[in-house]
Short mmCIF file of C-alpha atoms in Angstrom, two decimals:
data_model
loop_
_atom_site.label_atom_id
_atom_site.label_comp_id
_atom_site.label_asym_id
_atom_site.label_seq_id
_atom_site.Cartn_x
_atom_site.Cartn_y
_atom_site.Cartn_z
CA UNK C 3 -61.29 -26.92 -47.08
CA UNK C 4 -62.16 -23.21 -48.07
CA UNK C 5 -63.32 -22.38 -51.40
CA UNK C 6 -62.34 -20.00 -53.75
CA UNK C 7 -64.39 -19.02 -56.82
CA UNK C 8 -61.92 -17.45 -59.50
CA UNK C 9 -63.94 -15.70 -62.18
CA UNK C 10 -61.41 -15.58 -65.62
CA UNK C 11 -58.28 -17.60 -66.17
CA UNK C 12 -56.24 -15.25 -67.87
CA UNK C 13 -52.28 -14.49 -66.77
CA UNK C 14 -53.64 -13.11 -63.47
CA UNK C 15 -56.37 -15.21 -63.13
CA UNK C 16 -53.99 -18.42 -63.21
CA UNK C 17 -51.36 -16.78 -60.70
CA UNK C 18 -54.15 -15.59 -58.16
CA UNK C 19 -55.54 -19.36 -58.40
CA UNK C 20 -52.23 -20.98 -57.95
CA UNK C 21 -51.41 -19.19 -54.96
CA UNK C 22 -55.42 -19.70 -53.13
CA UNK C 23 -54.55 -23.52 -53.73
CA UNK C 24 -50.83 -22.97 -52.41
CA UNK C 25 -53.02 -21.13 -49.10
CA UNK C 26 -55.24 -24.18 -48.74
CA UNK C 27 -58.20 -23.36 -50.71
CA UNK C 28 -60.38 -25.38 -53.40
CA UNK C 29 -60.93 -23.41 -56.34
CA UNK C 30 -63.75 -22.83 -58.49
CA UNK C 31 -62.78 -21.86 -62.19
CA UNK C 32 -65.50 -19.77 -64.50
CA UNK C 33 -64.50 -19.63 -67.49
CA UNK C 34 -66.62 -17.00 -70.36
CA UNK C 35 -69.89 -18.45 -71.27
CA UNK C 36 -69.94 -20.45 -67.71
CA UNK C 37 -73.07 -20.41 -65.93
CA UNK C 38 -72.97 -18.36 -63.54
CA UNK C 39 -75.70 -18.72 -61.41
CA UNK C 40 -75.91 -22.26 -61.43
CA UNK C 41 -72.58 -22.40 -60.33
CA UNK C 42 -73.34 -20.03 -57.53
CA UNK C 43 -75.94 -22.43 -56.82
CA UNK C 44 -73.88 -25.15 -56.41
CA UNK C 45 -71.49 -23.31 -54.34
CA UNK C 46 -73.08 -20.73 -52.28
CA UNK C 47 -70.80 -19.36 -49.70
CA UNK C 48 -67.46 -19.64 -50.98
CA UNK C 49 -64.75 -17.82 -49.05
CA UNK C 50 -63.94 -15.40 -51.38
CA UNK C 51 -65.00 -14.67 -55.38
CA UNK C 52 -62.33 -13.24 -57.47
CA UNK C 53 -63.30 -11.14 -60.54
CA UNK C 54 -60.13 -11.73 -62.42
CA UNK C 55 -61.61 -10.23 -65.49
CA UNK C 56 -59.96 -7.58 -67.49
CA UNK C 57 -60.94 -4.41 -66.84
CA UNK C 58 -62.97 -3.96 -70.64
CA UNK C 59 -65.40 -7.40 -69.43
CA UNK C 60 -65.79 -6.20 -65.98
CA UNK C 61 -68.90 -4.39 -65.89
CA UNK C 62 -70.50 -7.41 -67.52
CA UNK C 63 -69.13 -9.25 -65.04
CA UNK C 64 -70.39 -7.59 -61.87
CA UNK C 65 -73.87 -6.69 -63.81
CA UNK C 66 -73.99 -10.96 -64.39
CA UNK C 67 -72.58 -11.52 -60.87
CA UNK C 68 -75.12 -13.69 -58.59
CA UNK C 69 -76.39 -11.54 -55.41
CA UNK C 70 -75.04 -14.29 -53.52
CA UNK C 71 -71.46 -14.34 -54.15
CA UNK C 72 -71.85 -9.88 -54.40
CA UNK C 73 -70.81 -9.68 -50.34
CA UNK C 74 -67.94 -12.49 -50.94
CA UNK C 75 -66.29 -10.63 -54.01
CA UNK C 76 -62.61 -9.17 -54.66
CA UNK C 77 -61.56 -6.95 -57.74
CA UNK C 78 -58.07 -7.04 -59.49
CA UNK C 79 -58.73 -4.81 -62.21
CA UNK C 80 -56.21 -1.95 -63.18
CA UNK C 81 -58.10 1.62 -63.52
CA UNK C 82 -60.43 0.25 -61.06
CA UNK C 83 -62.47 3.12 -58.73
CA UNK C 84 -64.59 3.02 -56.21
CA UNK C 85 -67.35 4.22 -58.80
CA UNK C 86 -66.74 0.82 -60.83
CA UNK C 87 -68.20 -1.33 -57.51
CA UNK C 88 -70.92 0.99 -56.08
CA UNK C 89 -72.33 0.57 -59.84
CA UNK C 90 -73.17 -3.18 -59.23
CA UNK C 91 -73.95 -2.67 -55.05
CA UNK C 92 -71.15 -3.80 -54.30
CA UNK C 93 -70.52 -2.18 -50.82
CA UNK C 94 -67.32 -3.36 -49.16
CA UNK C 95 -65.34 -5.71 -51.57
CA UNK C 96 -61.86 -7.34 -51.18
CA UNK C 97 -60.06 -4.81 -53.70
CA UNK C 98 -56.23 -5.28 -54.41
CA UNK C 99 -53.93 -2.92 -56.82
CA UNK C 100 -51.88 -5.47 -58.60
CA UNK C 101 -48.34 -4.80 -58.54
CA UNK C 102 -47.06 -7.61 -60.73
CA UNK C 103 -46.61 -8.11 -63.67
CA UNK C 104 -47.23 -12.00 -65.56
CA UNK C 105 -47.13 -12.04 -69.35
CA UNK C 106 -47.46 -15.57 -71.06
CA UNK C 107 -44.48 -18.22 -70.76
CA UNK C 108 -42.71 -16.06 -67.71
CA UNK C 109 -42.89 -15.85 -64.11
CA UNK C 110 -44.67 -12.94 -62.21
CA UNK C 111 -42.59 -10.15 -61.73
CA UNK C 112 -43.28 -7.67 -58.61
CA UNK C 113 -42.28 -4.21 -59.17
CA UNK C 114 -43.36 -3.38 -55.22
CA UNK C 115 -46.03 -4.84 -52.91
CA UNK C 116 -49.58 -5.20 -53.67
CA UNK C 117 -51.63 -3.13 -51.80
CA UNK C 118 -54.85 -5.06 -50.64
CA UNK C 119 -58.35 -4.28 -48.31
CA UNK C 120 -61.45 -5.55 -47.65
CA UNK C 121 -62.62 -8.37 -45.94
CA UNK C 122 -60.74 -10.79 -47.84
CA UNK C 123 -57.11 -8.96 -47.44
CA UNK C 124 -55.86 -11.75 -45.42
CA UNK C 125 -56.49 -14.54 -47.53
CA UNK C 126 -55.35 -12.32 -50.14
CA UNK C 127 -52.01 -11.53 -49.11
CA UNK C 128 -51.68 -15.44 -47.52
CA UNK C 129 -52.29 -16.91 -51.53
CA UNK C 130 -49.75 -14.40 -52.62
CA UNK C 131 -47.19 -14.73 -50.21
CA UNK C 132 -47.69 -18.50 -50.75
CA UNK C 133 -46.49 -18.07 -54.13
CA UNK C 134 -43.60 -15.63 -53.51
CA UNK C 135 -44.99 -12.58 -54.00
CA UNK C 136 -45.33 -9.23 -52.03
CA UNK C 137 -48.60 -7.98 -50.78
CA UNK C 138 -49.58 -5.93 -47.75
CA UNK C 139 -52.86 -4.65 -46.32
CA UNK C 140 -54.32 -1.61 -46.29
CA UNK C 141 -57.28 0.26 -44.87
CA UNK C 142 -60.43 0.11 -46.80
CA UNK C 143 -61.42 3.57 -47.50
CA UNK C 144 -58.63 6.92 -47.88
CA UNK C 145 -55.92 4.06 -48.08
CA UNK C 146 -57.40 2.30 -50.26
CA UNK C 147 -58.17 5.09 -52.74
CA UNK C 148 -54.77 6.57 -52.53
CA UNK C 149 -53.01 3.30 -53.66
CA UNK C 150 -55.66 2.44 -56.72
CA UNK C 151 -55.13 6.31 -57.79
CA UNK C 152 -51.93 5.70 -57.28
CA UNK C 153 -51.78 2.89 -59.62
CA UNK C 154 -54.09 4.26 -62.51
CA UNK C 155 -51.45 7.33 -62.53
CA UNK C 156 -48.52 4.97 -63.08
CA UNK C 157 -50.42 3.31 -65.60
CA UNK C 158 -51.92 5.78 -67.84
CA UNK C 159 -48.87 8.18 -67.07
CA UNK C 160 -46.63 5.39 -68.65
CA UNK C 161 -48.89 3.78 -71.35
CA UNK C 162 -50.13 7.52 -72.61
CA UNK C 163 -46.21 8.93 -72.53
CA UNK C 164 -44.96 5.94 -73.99
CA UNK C 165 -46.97 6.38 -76.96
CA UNK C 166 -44.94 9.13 -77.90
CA UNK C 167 -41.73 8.32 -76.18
CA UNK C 168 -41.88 4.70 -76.28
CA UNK C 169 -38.39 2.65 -74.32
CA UNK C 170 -38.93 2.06 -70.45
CA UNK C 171 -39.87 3.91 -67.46
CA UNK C 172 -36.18 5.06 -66.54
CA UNK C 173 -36.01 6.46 -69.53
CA UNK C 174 -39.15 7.89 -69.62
CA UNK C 175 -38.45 9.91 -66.49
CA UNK C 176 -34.63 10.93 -67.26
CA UNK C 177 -34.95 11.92 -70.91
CA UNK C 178 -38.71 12.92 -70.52
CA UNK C 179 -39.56 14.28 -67.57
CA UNK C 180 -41.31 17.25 -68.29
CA UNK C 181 -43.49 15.39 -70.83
CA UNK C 182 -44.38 13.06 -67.99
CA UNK C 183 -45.33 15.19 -65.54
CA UNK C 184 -47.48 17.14 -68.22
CA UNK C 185 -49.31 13.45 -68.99
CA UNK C 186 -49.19 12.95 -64.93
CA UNK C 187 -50.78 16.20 -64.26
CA UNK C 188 -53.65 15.47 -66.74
CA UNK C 189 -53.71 12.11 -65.32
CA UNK C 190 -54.98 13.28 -61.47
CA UNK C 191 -56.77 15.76 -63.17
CA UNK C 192 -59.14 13.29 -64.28
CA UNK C 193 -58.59 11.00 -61.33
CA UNK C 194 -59.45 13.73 -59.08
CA UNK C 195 -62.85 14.28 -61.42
CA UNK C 196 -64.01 10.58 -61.18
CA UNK C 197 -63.30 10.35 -57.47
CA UNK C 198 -64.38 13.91 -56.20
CA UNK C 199 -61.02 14.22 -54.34
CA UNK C 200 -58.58 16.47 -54.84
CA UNK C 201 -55.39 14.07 -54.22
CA UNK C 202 -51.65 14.74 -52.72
CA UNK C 203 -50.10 14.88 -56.31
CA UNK C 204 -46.27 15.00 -55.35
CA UNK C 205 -47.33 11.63 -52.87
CA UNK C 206 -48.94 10.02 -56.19
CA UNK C 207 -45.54 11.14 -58.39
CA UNK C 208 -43.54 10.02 -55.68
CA UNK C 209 -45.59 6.48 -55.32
CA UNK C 210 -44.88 6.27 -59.36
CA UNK C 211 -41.45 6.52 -59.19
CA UNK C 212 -40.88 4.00 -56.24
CA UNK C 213 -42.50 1.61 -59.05
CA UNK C 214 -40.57 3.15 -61.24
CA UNK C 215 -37.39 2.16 -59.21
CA UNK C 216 -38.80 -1.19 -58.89
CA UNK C 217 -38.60 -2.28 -62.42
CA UNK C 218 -36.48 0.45 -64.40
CA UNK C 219 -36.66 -1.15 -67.50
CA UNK C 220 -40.57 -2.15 -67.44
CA UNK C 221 -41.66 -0.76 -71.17
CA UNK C 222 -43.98 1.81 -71.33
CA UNK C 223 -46.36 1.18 -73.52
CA UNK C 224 -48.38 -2.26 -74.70
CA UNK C 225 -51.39 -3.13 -76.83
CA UNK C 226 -53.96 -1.23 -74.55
CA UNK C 227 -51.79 2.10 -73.99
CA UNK C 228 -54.12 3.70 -76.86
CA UNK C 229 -57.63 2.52 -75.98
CA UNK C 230 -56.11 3.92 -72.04
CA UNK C 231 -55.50 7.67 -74.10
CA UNK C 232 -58.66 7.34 -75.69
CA UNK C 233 -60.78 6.57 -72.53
CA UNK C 234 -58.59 9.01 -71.12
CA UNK C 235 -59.91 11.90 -72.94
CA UNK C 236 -63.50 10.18 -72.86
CA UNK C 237 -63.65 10.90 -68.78
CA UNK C 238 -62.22 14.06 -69.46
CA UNK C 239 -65.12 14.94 -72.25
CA UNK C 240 -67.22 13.98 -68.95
CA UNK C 241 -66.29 16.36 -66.53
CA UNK C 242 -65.34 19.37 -69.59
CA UNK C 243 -61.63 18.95 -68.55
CA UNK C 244 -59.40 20.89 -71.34
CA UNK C 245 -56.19 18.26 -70.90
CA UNK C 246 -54.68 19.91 -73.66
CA UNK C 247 -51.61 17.56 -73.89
CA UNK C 248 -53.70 14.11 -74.26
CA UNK C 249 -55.80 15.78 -76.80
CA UNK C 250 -52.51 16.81 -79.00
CA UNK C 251 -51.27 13.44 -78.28
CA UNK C 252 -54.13 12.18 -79.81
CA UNK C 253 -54.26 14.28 -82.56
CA UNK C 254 -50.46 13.88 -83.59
CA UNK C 255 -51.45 9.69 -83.49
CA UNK C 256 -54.53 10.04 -85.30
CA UNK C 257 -52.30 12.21 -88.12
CA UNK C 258 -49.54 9.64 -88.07
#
């Protein structure tokens, strides 16, 4: 039998792990404060090692992770770049843009297929499909890139907007819409600054909405929509982007 290592058992973390024992594989929990390099010493070459961290503990993750699970990981984490890997050596990870949603005492909820690539992508999409959800593969590289800046624009678009709008998605795009696309715009701005790409923005709006259309009433905004604004304007500080409507937003919050 294949093993899995499964870094964090949070939401995700369970629902990844179900479905890798649903596709025939033994899995490894680490829990915080596990060792981890004795546990990569007493399993070595595991099939695949999933950082199901959030993405506030992943840097200490990867920085902790033993060189000899590096070439075996995959990443789950929402905002996740390129950027966030290379920073650890990671070179070609398993890397999937989670498209479902699991909050504590309900079922996963897909809003459209995960996108997933690397060298892992089948087993990845085999443990998910085992479980009843939606993934599909994607080329490592361009492909790849599109569909995580895809996903960091629905989710700071909503999360930032919602903070002023609040309600759901649909709403946020029929009674809103100019405020989104504002937020949106701002959005790739910064996207395009941390990837040194200038990206297809009406593909990325149009890639939002689809997700929109795939759970209309998905709220907006949770507990980390204002640490998202306030990192936000922290890459934009970065690159001396003026995103004039995230700093107001800010500012009207901060006044509130």
């Amino acid at each position: 039998m294949n093993k899995a290592v499964v870094i964090g058992l949070g939401q995700l973390g369970r629902v990844f792990a179900g479905g890798l024992l649903r596709a025939g594989c033994s899995v490894v929990p680490v829990n915080r404060n596990d060792d981890m390099a004795a546990l990569a010493q007493a399993h070595p070459d595991p099939e695949r090692v999933l950082v199901a961290v959030g993405e506030n503990d992943l840097h200490t993750v990867l920085g902790a992770l033993p060189d000899v699970w590096k070439s075996r990981a995959a990443l789950i984490q929402n905002e996740l770049l390129p950027r966030d890997w290379l920073a650890h050596g990671l070179v070609d990870p398993t890397v999937i843009s989670v498209w479902f949603e699991k909050k504590k005492g309900i079922d996963a909820k897909p809003l459209i297929a995960s996108p997933v690539a690397g060298p892992g992508a089948d087993l990845l999409v085999r443990a998910l499909a085992s479980i009843e959800l939606p993934a599909r593969e994607v080329a490592a590289g361009d492909a790849l890139l599109f569909e995580l800046v895809r996903k960091n624009v629905y989710i700071l678009t909503t999360n930032i907007a919602g903070l002023r709008t609040g309600s759901t998605v649909a709403d946020l795009w029929a009674l809103h819409e100019s405020f989104a696309r504002e937020v949106a715009n701002e959005v790739m701005d910064i996207q395009d600054a941390l990837t040194g790409t200038r990206h297809d923005r009406a593909a990325l709006i149009a890639g939002m909405l689809e997700a929109f259309d795939g759970d209309p009433q998905h709220g907006c905004t949770g507990r980390s929509a204002p640490a998202r604004l306030t990192r936000a304007i922290a890459h934009a500080d970065a690159f001396g982007l003026p995103v004039t409507t995230l700093r107001t937003l800010a500012r009207q919050i901060a006044l509130s």
